[in-house]
């Protein structure tokens, strides 16, 4: 009785909080995988800024994917409106469902199989009825997506030293070394051209795609065959995700998998650098092990690309690192 009145009275805010709670439960439930061993949190581990510390993700039956798990704590904070390293999804509602049917992530055959498994759980039937009181009959993929989105959007990365420095106008929040690093980041390092400092908190991404120089060497020899096959298949959405997760060579072509435009070969989305000190290893394929290596790589490659050699001393690289650690 009591819970019934509570539901009737519930306003939008409490519906959202019901969905966040339900989303969190789903996010942490191994039943949401074909072999009952994998949950979202297996790869998006809260203590690692919602990454997994692995080079590439490992899903059901020990299957290995092709890409490094990105942080989810940056999704809301950076205002992302495209998802995955190649931006193949433009709606978070779609992005959260994709891993569930990805053969090397959570492994359901299709969304019907997922729904069946969730519906078999009496607790979920009650929780979904409360969180989606207007829903007609049974649990739908849309409702599962809404609950997961509510939870992912609720994830906040903690206020960083840099946030405090900017928002409370508190110079002592950044060490002198990190302040020097910030100057390089904005100035001669030109990092802020792509990892934008605009926004509150700072987005640290331009939501755009750039050639990375990471990983293409390995597939350069087979480029004509690879690109031809991708154009012939012309996949969309989740199908791209399934394909690239199982074909590391095609995954290296990045944005091209989505647009099939030769200009997009090897382009990847700029990741937000929020919490970057806790998201090693780095880059779309996890091929760069440490933050020092990631800085070296970016300093080298970005200056090569900009046709503008950038020389940073060891001291200056340390400054840059101190700044990245304050994000
Ligand atoms: C097996 C490991 C694994 C599991 C399980 C997993 N993910 Fe992911 N997630 C990844 C990887 C790897 C990517 C990047 C894939 C790509 O870009 O091709 C990713 C990307 C994402 C993104 C896009 C983030 C961005 O910034 O682009 C979202 C959102 C997401 N996952 C949510 C979820 C949710 C919700 C679940 C559970 C239903 C889940 N993931 C389960 C590994 C995993
Ligand atoms: C032209 C745009 C651009 C510029 C300039 C740029 N970056 Fe990046 N950065 C990217 C892209 C795109 C990636 C992802 C590359 C990949 O995964 O292959 C990236 C990745 C990174 C990563 C790894 C993040 C992760 O989660 O894997 C770090 C660290 C980084 N950049 C730091 C820097 C620093 C420091 C500078 C300045 C010296 C800089 N970047 C300049 C676009 C840029």
Tab-separated table of C-alpha atoms and ligand atoms in Angstrom:
chain	number	residue	atom	x	y	z
A	1	UNK	CA	0.000	0.000	0.000
A	2	UNK	CA	2.611	2.433	1.134
A	3	UNK	CA	4.820	1.868	-1.868
A	4	UNK	CA	1.803	2.243	-4.142
A	5	UNK	CA	0.987	5.710	-2.797
A	6	UNK	CA	4.641	6.619	-3.014
A	7	UNK	CA	4.666	5.699	-6.680
A	8	UNK	CA	1.457	7.564	-7.440
A	9	UNK	CA	2.818	10.667	-5.792
A	10	UNK	CA	6.237	10.364	-7.276
A	11	UNK	CA	7.274	13.401	-9.245
A	12	UNK	CA	9.865	13.476	-11.984
A	13	UNK	CA	12.756	13.792	-9.573
A	14	UNK	CA	11.936	10.700	-7.620
A	15	UNK	CA	11.299	8.750	-10.844
A	16	UNK	CA	14.765	9.702	-11.961
A	17	UNK	CA	16.238	8.591	-8.666
A	18	UNK	CA	14.400	5.253	-8.977
A	19	UNK	CA	15.916	4.864	-12.440
A	20	UNK	CA	19.392	5.732	-11.206
A	21	UNK	CA	19.088	3.089	-8.487
A	22	UNK	CA	17.792	0.520	-10.948
A	23	UNK	CA	20.492	1.451	-13.477
A	24	UNK	CA	23.141	0.968	-10.822
A	25	UNK	CA	21.756	-2.461	-10.000
A	26	UNK	CA	21.791	-3.472	-13.670
A	27	UNK	CA	25.286	-2.044	-14.110
A	28	UNK	CA	26.563	-4.296	-11.327
A	29	UNK	CA	24.688	-7.484	-12.201
A	30	UNK	CA	26.537	-10.395	-13.840
A	31	UNK	CA	23.178	-11.812	-14.935
A	32	UNK	CA	23.342	-9.243	-17.684
A	33	UNK	CA	25.769	-11.444	-19.587
A	34	UNK	CA	25.484	-14.669	-21.541
A	35	UNK	CA	27.767	-16.621	-19.193
A	36	UNK	CA	26.796	-14.885	-15.911
A	37	UNK	CA	30.339	-13.632	-15.281
A	38	UNK	CA	30.435	-10.141	-16.771
A	39	UNK	CA	28.751	-6.933	-15.662
A	40	UNK	CA	29.230	-3.396	-16.916
A	41	UNK	CA	31.362	-2.789	-13.821
A	42	UNK	CA	33.718	-5.634	-14.825
A	43	UNK	CA	35.155	-3.254	-17.409
A	44	UNK	CA	34.008	0.108	-16.072
A	45	UNK	CA	35.434	-0.268	-12.546
A	46	UNK	CA	34.450	2.625	-10.250
A	47	UNK	CA	37.856	2.671	-8.491
A	48	UNK	CA	39.635	3.065	-11.840
A	49	UNK	CA	37.569	6.043	-13.017
A	50	UNK	CA	35.269	3.503	-14.719
A	51	UNK	CA	38.007	1.932	-16.825
A	52	UNK	CA	39.532	-1.537	-16.320
A	53	UNK	CA	43.307	-1.048	-16.260
A	54	UNK	CA	43.629	-3.485	-19.161
A	55	UNK	CA	45.107	-2.915	-22.576
A	56	UNK	CA	41.898	-4.083	-24.214
A	57	UNK	CA	38.636	-5.232	-22.670
A	58	UNK	CA	37.917	-8.875	-21.776
A	59	UNK	CA	34.304	-10.041	-21.901
A	60	UNK	CA	32.252	-13.256	-21.775
A	61	UNK	CA	34.077	-16.600	-22.058
A	62	UNK	CA	37.367	-14.714	-21.735
A	63	UNK	CA	37.004	-13.198	-25.205
A	64	UNK	CA	39.305	-10.287	-25.837
A	65	UNK	CA	38.133	-7.121	-27.587
A	66	UNK	CA	40.211	-4.714	-29.635
A	67	UNK	CA	39.810	-1.448	-27.781
A	68	UNK	CA	40.744	0.157	-24.510
A	69	UNK	CA	37.825	0.761	-22.133
A	70	UNK	CA	37.085	4.490	-21.838
A	71	UNK	CA	36.085	6.223	-18.614
A	72	UNK	CA	32.370	6.723	-18.040
A	73	UNK	CA	32.931	9.443	-15.453
A	74	UNK	CA	33.668	11.853	-18.290
A	75	UNK	CA	30.457	11.262	-20.273
A	76	UNK	CA	28.246	13.757	-18.412
A	77	UNK	CA	31.077	16.079	-17.359
A	78	UNK	CA	32.437	16.596	-20.864
A	79	UNK	CA	29.008	16.873	-22.483
A	80	UNK	CA	29.727	14.059	-24.910
A	81	UNK	CA	27.223	13.638	-27.683
A	82	UNK	CA	29.047	10.974	-29.626
A	83	UNK	CA	30.130	7.679	-28.162
A	84	UNK	CA	32.848	5.075	-28.621
A	85	UNK	CA	36.344	5.735	-29.958
A	86	UNK	CA	34.996	6.031	-33.501
A	87	UNK	CA	31.828	7.958	-32.576
A	88	UNK	CA	29.569	5.319	-34.116
A	89	UNK	CA	26.705	6.235	-31.781
A	90	UNK	CA	25.159	9.667	-31.279
A	91	UNK	CA	22.700	8.676	-28.538
A	92	UNK	CA	23.714	7.426	-25.130
A	93	UNK	CA	20.450	5.390	-25.073
A	94	UNK	CA	21.883	3.324	-27.930
A	95	UNK	CA	25.450	3.221	-26.660
A	96	UNK	CA	24.502	1.624	-23.322
A	97	UNK	CA	22.686	-1.268	-25.005
A	98	UNK	CA	25.442	-2.143	-27.477
A	99	UNK	CA	27.781	-3.965	-25.044
A	100	UNK	CA	24.951	-6.311	-24.044
A	101	UNK	CA	24.747	-7.898	-27.484
A	102	UNK	CA	28.413	-7.537	-28.369
A	103	UNK	CA	29.742	-11.122	-28.736
A	104	UNK	CA	33.000	-10.343	-26.919
A	105	UNK	CA	31.513	-8.131	-24.198
A	106	UNK	CA	28.271	-9.391	-22.624
A	107	UNK	CA	27.322	-11.809	-25.359
A	108	UNK	CA	23.507	-11.873	-25.629
A	109	UNK	CA	22.261	-13.071	-29.030
A	110	UNK	CA	19.845	-10.176	-29.262
A	111	UNK	CA	17.881	-7.729	-27.136
A	112	UNK	CA	14.981	-10.212	-26.826
A	113	UNK	CA	17.254	-12.636	-24.999
A	114	UNK	CA	18.383	-9.845	-22.696
A	115	UNK	CA	14.800	-8.793	-21.913
A	116	UNK	CA	13.800	-12.385	-21.237
A	117	UNK	CA	16.561	-12.765	-18.690
A	118	UNK	CA	15.781	-9.490	-16.924
A	119	UNK	CA	12.062	-10.313	-16.864
A	120	UNK	CA	12.723	-13.709	-15.314
A	121	UNK	CA	13.875	-11.867	-12.197
A	122	UNK	CA	10.894	-10.963	-9.981
A	123	UNK	CA	12.768	-8.157	-8.227
A	124	UNK	CA	13.471	-6.487	-11.553
A	125	UNK	CA	9.811	-6.809	-12.575
A	126	UNK	CA	8.825	-4.814	-9.501
A	127	UNK	CA	11.643	-2.299	-9.838
A	128	UNK	CA	10.896	-1.652	-13.525
A	129	UNK	CA	7.162	-1.238	-12.845
A	130	UNK	CA	8.003	1.397	-10.235
A	131	UNK	CA	10.628	3.224	-12.284
A	132	UNK	CA	8.501	3.165	-15.454
A	133	UNK	CA	4.912	3.460	-14.177
A	134	UNK	CA	3.568	4.397	-17.641
A	135	UNK	CA	5.068	1.319	-19.256
A	136	UNK	CA	2.397	-0.918	-20.763
A	137	UNK	CA	3.330	-4.550	-20.510
A	138	UNK	CA	6.617	-6.129	-19.584
A	139	UNK	CA	10.141	-4.754	-19.579
A	140	UNK	CA	11.429	-3.192	-22.817
A	141	UNK	CA	14.947	-2.581	-24.143
A	142	UNK	CA	14.137	1.153	-24.036
A	143	UNK	CA	13.457	0.955	-20.314
A	144	UNK	CA	16.675	-0.952	-19.684
A	145	UNK	CA	18.488	1.720	-21.698
A	146	UNK	CA	16.798	4.567	-19.780
A	147	UNK	CA	17.787	3.088	-16.432
A	148	UNK	CA	21.396	2.569	-17.547
A	149	UNK	CA	21.560	6.099	-18.998
A	150	UNK	CA	20.178	7.588	-15.771
A	151	UNK	CA	22.954	5.831	-13.865
A	152	UNK	CA	25.758	6.699	-16.298
A	153	UNK	CA	24.649	10.352	-16.318
A	154	UNK	CA	24.690	10.370	-12.520
A	155	UNK	CA	28.384	9.432	-12.428
A	156	UNK	CA	30.397	12.425	-11.408
A	157	UNK	CA	34.119	12.481	-11.306
A	158	UNK	CA	35.212	14.067	-8.040
A	159	UNK	CA	36.187	17.734	-8.077
A	160	UNK	CA	39.755	17.827	-9.309
A	161	UNK	CA	42.564	20.113	-8.199
A	162	UNK	CA	42.246	21.883	-11.540
A	163	UNK	CA	38.461	22.340	-11.025
A	164	UNK	CA	39.192	23.984	-7.671
A	165	UNK	CA	41.902	26.125	-9.205
A	166	UNK	CA	39.469	27.428	-11.822
A	167	UNK	CA	36.116	27.549	-10.066
A	168	UNK	CA	37.211	28.784	-6.637
A	169	UNK	CA	39.940	30.918	-8.076
A	170	UNK	CA	42.307	29.110	-5.736
A	171	UNK	CA	45.910	29.324	-6.984
A	172	UNK	CA	47.109	26.998	-4.216
A	173	UNK	CA	44.999	24.124	-5.633
A	174	UNK	CA	47.638	23.599	-8.335
A	175	UNK	CA	51.255	23.034	-7.363
A	176	UNK	CA	53.764	25.450	-8.914
A	177	UNK	CA	54.888	22.581	-11.139
A	178	UNK	CA	51.313	21.876	-12.302
A	179	UNK	CA	50.866	25.584	-13.026
A	180	UNK	CA	53.906	25.470	-15.293
A	181	UNK	CA	52.357	22.386	-16.879
A	182	UNK	CA	49.116	24.268	-17.494
A	183	UNK	CA	51.048	27.006	-19.268
A	184	UNK	CA	52.646	24.423	-21.567
A	185	UNK	CA	49.293	22.685	-22.098
A	186	UNK	CA	47.742	25.965	-23.281
A	187	UNK	CA	50.847	27.450	-24.819
A	188	UNK	CA	53.635	25.834	-26.718
A	189	UNK	CA	52.362	22.285	-26.194
A	190	UNK	CA	49.118	23.236	-27.967
A	191	UNK	CA	47.368	20.408	-26.138
A	192	UNK	CA	44.351	22.629	-25.387
A	193	UNK	CA	43.628	22.925	-29.113
A	194	UNK	CA	42.018	19.491	-28.897
A	195	UNK	CA	41.733	18.856	-25.160
A	196	UNK	CA	39.685	22.030	-24.644
A	197	UNK	CA	39.791	23.851	-21.330
A	198	UNK	CA	36.379	25.459	-21.953
A	199	UNK	CA	33.369	24.408	-19.904
A	200	UNK	CA	32.776	24.033	-16.213
A	201	UNK	CA	34.121	21.549	-15.408
A	202	UNK	CA	36.572	21.712	-18.305
A	203	UNK	CA	35.595	19.281	-21.090
A	204	UNK	CA	39.167	18.418	-22.092
A	205	UNK	CA	37.961	17.207	-25.458
A	206	UNK	CA	36.865	18.939	-28.669
A	207	UNK	CA	34.376	16.129	-29.432
A	208	UNK	CA	36.149	15.786	-32.761
A	209	UNK	CA	38.274	13.190	-34.545
A	210	UNK	CA	41.964	13.319	-35.256
A	211	UNK	CA	44.583	11.116	-36.797
A	212	UNK	CA	46.442	9.625	-33.912
A	213	UNK	CA	49.490	7.926	-35.349
A	214	UNK	CA	48.734	5.079	-32.964
A	215	UNK	CA	48.303	1.635	-34.455
A	216	UNK	CA	48.075	2.379	-38.170
A	217	UNK	CA	51.590	1.141	-38.940
A	218	UNK	CA	50.508	-2.386	-38.108
A	219	UNK	CA	47.806	-2.436	-40.785
A	220	UNK	CA	49.278	-0.147	-43.443
A	221	UNK	CA	50.314	-3.049	-45.673
A	222	UNK	CA	46.764	-4.383	-45.894
A	223	UNK	CA	45.049	-1.036	-46.223
A	224	UNK	CA	43.538	-1.543	-49.710
A	225	UNK	CA	41.935	-4.905	-48.828
A	226	UNK	CA	40.781	-3.737	-45.411
A	227	UNK	CA	39.168	-0.535	-46.645
A	228	UNK	CA	37.526	-2.297	-49.582
A	229	UNK	CA	35.967	-4.913	-47.310
A	230	UNK	CA	34.690	-2.254	-44.912
A	231	UNK	CA	33.096	-0.281	-47.754
A	232	UNK	CA	31.442	-3.444	-49.073
A	233	UNK	CA	29.974	-4.268	-45.685
A	234	UNK	CA	28.876	-0.672	-44.918
A	235	UNK	CA	27.773	-1.526	-41.395
A	236	UNK	CA	25.916	0.765	-38.983
A	237	UNK	CA	25.656	1.277	-35.232
A	238	UNK	CA	25.966	-1.815	-33.056
A	239	UNK	CA	27.061	-3.942	-36.018
A	240	UNK	CA	30.180	-1.788	-36.387
A	241	UNK	CA	30.925	-2.290	-32.695
A	242	UNK	CA	30.552	-6.067	-32.941
A	243	UNK	CA	32.777	-6.195	-36.006
A	244	UNK	CA	35.616	-3.980	-34.752
A	245	UNK	CA	35.678	-5.638	-31.332
A	246	UNK	CA	36.471	-8.924	-33.075
A	247	UNK	CA	38.783	-7.565	-35.794
A	248	UNK	CA	41.645	-5.610	-34.307
A	249	UNK	CA	42.999	-4.692	-37.742
A	250	UNK	CA	39.761	-3.050	-38.852
A	251	UNK	CA	39.426	-1.371	-35.457
A	252	UNK	CA	42.666	0.518	-36.190
A	253	UNK	CA	40.947	2.348	-39.064
A	254	UNK	CA	38.833	4.220	-36.492
A	255	UNK	CA	36.292	6.697	-37.826
A	256	UNK	CA	36.524	5.212	-41.316
A	257	UNK	CA	34.492	2.257	-40.059
A	258	UNK	CA	31.587	4.664	-39.499
A	259	UNK	CA	31.828	7.050	-42.463
A	260	UNK	CA	33.689	4.928	-45.049
A	261	UNK	CA	35.336	8.181	-46.083
A	262	UNK	CA	39.042	7.657	-46.900
A	263	UNK	CA	39.806	10.983	-45.197
A	264	UNK	CA	38.719	9.355	-41.919
A	265	UNK	CA	41.163	6.435	-41.989
A	266	UNK	CA	42.879	6.255	-38.608
A	267	UNK	CA	40.925	9.077	-36.988
A	268	UNK	CA	39.753	8.676	-33.376
A	269	UNK	CA	37.668	10.745	-30.996
A	270	UNK	CA	39.640	12.983	-28.663
A	271	UNK	CA	39.229	11.487	-25.184
A	272	UNK	CA	38.483	13.802	-22.275
A	273	UNK	CA	41.515	13.888	-20.001
A	274	UNK	CA	39.490	14.134	-16.773
A	275	UNK	CA	40.925	11.677	-14.255
A	276	UNK	CA	43.560	10.670	-16.825
A	277	UNK	CA	46.105	9.736	-14.124
A	278	UNK	CA	43.916	6.753	-13.168
A	279	UNK	CA	42.976	5.472	-16.626
A	280	UNK	CA	46.183	3.752	-17.831
A	281	UNK	CA	46.876	2.164	-20.238
A	282	UNK	CA	46.177	4.769	-22.898
A	283	UNK	CA	44.927	5.367	-26.444
A	284	UNK	CA	42.167	3.578	-28.355
A	285	UNK	CA	44.064	0.289	-28.447
A	286	UNK	CA	45.635	0.569	-24.999
A	287	UNK	CA	49.061	0.333	-26.609
A	288	UNK	CA	50.625	3.064	-24.473
A	289	UNK	CA	51.301	1.804	-20.957
A	290	UNK	CA	52.017	4.853	-18.802
A	291	UNK	CA	51.165	8.527	-18.548
A	292	UNK	CA	54.817	9.408	-19.248
A	293	UNK	CA	54.710	7.395	-22.451
A	294	UNK	CA	51.387	8.957	-23.421
A	295	UNK	CA	52.862	12.437	-22.992
A	296	UNK	CA	55.973	11.537	-25.016
A	297	UNK	CA	53.783	10.056	-27.722
A	298	UNK	CA	51.487	13.089	-27.906
A	299	UNK	CA	54.357	15.584	-27.818
A	300	UNK	CA	56.060	13.741	-30.655
A	301	UNK	CA	53.065	12.971	-32.810
A	302	UNK	CA	51.198	16.228	-32.439
A	303	UNK	CA	54.236	18.262	-33.390
A	304	UNK	CA	54.855	15.993	-36.362
A	305	UNK	CA	51.295	16.467	-37.496
A	306	UNK	CA	51.274	20.214	-36.964
A	307	UNK	CA	54.505	20.394	-38.942
A	308	UNK	CA	55.785	22.359	-36.023
A	309	UNK	CA	58.483	20.571	-34.071
A	310	UNK	CA	57.922	20.750	-30.349
A	311	UNK	CA	60.907	20.316	-28.081
A	312	UNK	CA	60.140	19.810	-24.419
A	313	UNK	CA	62.844	19.284	-21.835
A	314	UNK	CA	62.561	16.494	-19.277
A	315	UNK	CA	61.591	19.158	-16.729
A	316	UNK	CA	58.830	20.471	-18.956
A	317	UNK	CA	57.447	16.967	-19.495
A	318	UNK	CA	57.341	16.553	-15.718
A	319	UNK	CA	55.446	19.857	-15.477
A	320	UNK	CA	52.955	18.645	-18.051
A	321	UNK	CA	52.542	15.404	-16.147
A	322	UNK	CA	51.917	17.237	-12.869
A	323	UNK	CA	49.172	19.185	-14.633
A	324	UNK	CA	47.589	16.049	-16.124
A	325	UNK	CA	47.622	14.497	-12.655
A	326	UNK	CA	45.618	17.470	-11.389
A	327	UNK	CA	42.788	16.862	-13.872
B	1	LIG	C1	33.967	-6.375	-21.732
B	1	LIG	C2	34.184	-5.028	-21.244
B	1	LIG	C3	33.013	-4.059	-21.249
B	1	LIG	C4	31.766	-4.253	-20.698
B	1	LIG	C5	31.232	-5.489	-20.003
B	1	LIG	C6	31.039	-3.037	-20.902
B	1	LIG	N1	31.819	-2.115	-21.548
B	1	LIG	FE1	31.309	-0.232	-22.008
B	1	LIG	N2	32.976	-0.068	-23.139
B	1	LIG	C7	33.971	-1.024	-23.257
B	1	LIG	C8	34.876	-0.667	-24.337
B	1	LIG	C9	36.101	-1.446	-24.781
B	1	LIG	C10	34.374	0.532	-24.884
B	1	LIG	C11	34.936	1.273	-26.106
B	1	LIG	C12	34.496	0.501	-27.349
B	1	LIG	C13	34.775	1.224	-28.640
B	1	LIG	O1	35.026	2.421	-28.619
B	1	LIG	O2	34.727	0.584	-29.699
B	1	LIG	C14	33.193	0.897	-24.084
B	1	LIG	C15	32.446	2.046	-24.273
B	1	LIG	C16	31.317	2.375	-23.544
B	1	LIG	C17	30.588	3.610	-23.664
B	1	LIG	C18	30.978	4.792	-24.536
B	1	LIG	C19	31.840	5.737	-23.727
B	1	LIG	C20	32.489	6.803	-24.545
B	1	LIG	O3	33.017	7.749	-23.948
B	1	LIG	O4	32.539	6.704	-25.760
B	1	LIG	C21	29.530	3.544	-22.806
B	1	LIG	C22	28.487	4.620	-22.556
B	1	LIG	C23	29.594	2.253	-22.163
B	1	LIG	N3	30.688	1.576	-22.624
B	1	LIG	C24	28.675	1.809	-21.233
B	1	LIG	C25	28.607	0.485	-20.819
B	1	LIG	C26	27.474	-0.099	-20.102
B	1	LIG	C27	26.233	0.647	-19.657
B	1	LIG	C28	27.770	-1.419	-19.937
B	1	LIG	C29	26.881	-2.500	-19.358
B	1	LIG	C30	25.575	-2.671	-19.991
B	1	LIG	C31	29.090	-1.632	-20.505
B	1	LIG	N4	29.553	-0.475	-21.038
B	1	LIG	C32	29.740	-2.851	-20.482
B	1	LIG	C33	34.089	-2.148	-22.487
B	1	LIG	C34	33.027	-2.722	-21.803
B	2	LIG	C1	45.109	17.312	-32.806
B	2	LIG	C2	44.371	17.076	-31.572
B	2	LIG	C3	45.176	16.744	-30.338
B	2	LIG	C4	46.200	17.473	-29.756
B	2	LIG	C5	46.807	18.782	-30.242
B	2	LIG	C6	46.589	16.742	-28.564
B	2	LIG	N1	45.824	15.610	-28.420
B	2	LIG	FE1	45.996	14.253	-26.940
B	2	LIG	N2	44.718	13.030	-27.918
B	2	LIG	C7	44.060	13.334	-29.107
B	2	LIG	C8	43.389	12.141	-29.607
B	2	LIG	C9	42.550	12.039	-30.873
B	2	LIG	C10	43.696	11.110	-28.705
B	2	LIG	C11	43.287	9.636	-28.818
B	2	LIG	C12	44.334	8.951	-29.656
B	2	LIG	C13	44.131	7.463	-29.796
B	2	LIG	O1	43.471	6.867	-28.975
B	2	LIG	O2	44.663	6.860	-30.739
B	2	LIG	C14	44.513	11.707	-27.643
B	2	LIG	C15	44.971	11.020	-26.520
B	2	LIG	C16	45.674	11.603	-25.487
B	2	LIG	C17	46.009	10.938	-24.245
B	2	LIG	C18	45.585	9.530	-23.837
B	2	LIG	C19	44.224	9.604	-23.178
B	2	LIG	C20	43.547	8.282	-22.970
B	2	LIG	O3	42.592	8.237	-22.177
B	2	LIG	O4	43.924	7.280	-23.599
B	2	LIG	C21	46.750	11.822	-23.496
B	2	LIG	C22	47.329	11.592	-22.110
B	2	LIG	C23	46.890	13.029	-24.281
B	2	LIG	N3	46.202	12.858	-25.468
B	2	LIG	C24	47.598	14.161	-23.890
B	2	LIG	C25	47.907	15.191	-24.757
B	2	LIG	C26	48.896	16.213	-24.472
B	2	LIG	C27	49.727	16.289	-23.212
B	2	LIG	C28	48.922	17.036	-25.562
B	2	LIG	C29	49.844	18.208	-25.801
B	2	LIG	C30	51.256	17.883	-25.883
B	2	LIG	C31	47.923	16.544	-26.500
B	2	LIG	N4	47.348	15.411	-25.987
B	2	LIG	C32	47.621	17.132	-27.721
B	2	LIG	C33	44.027	14.573	-29.712
B	2	LIG	C34	44.959	15.567	-29.478
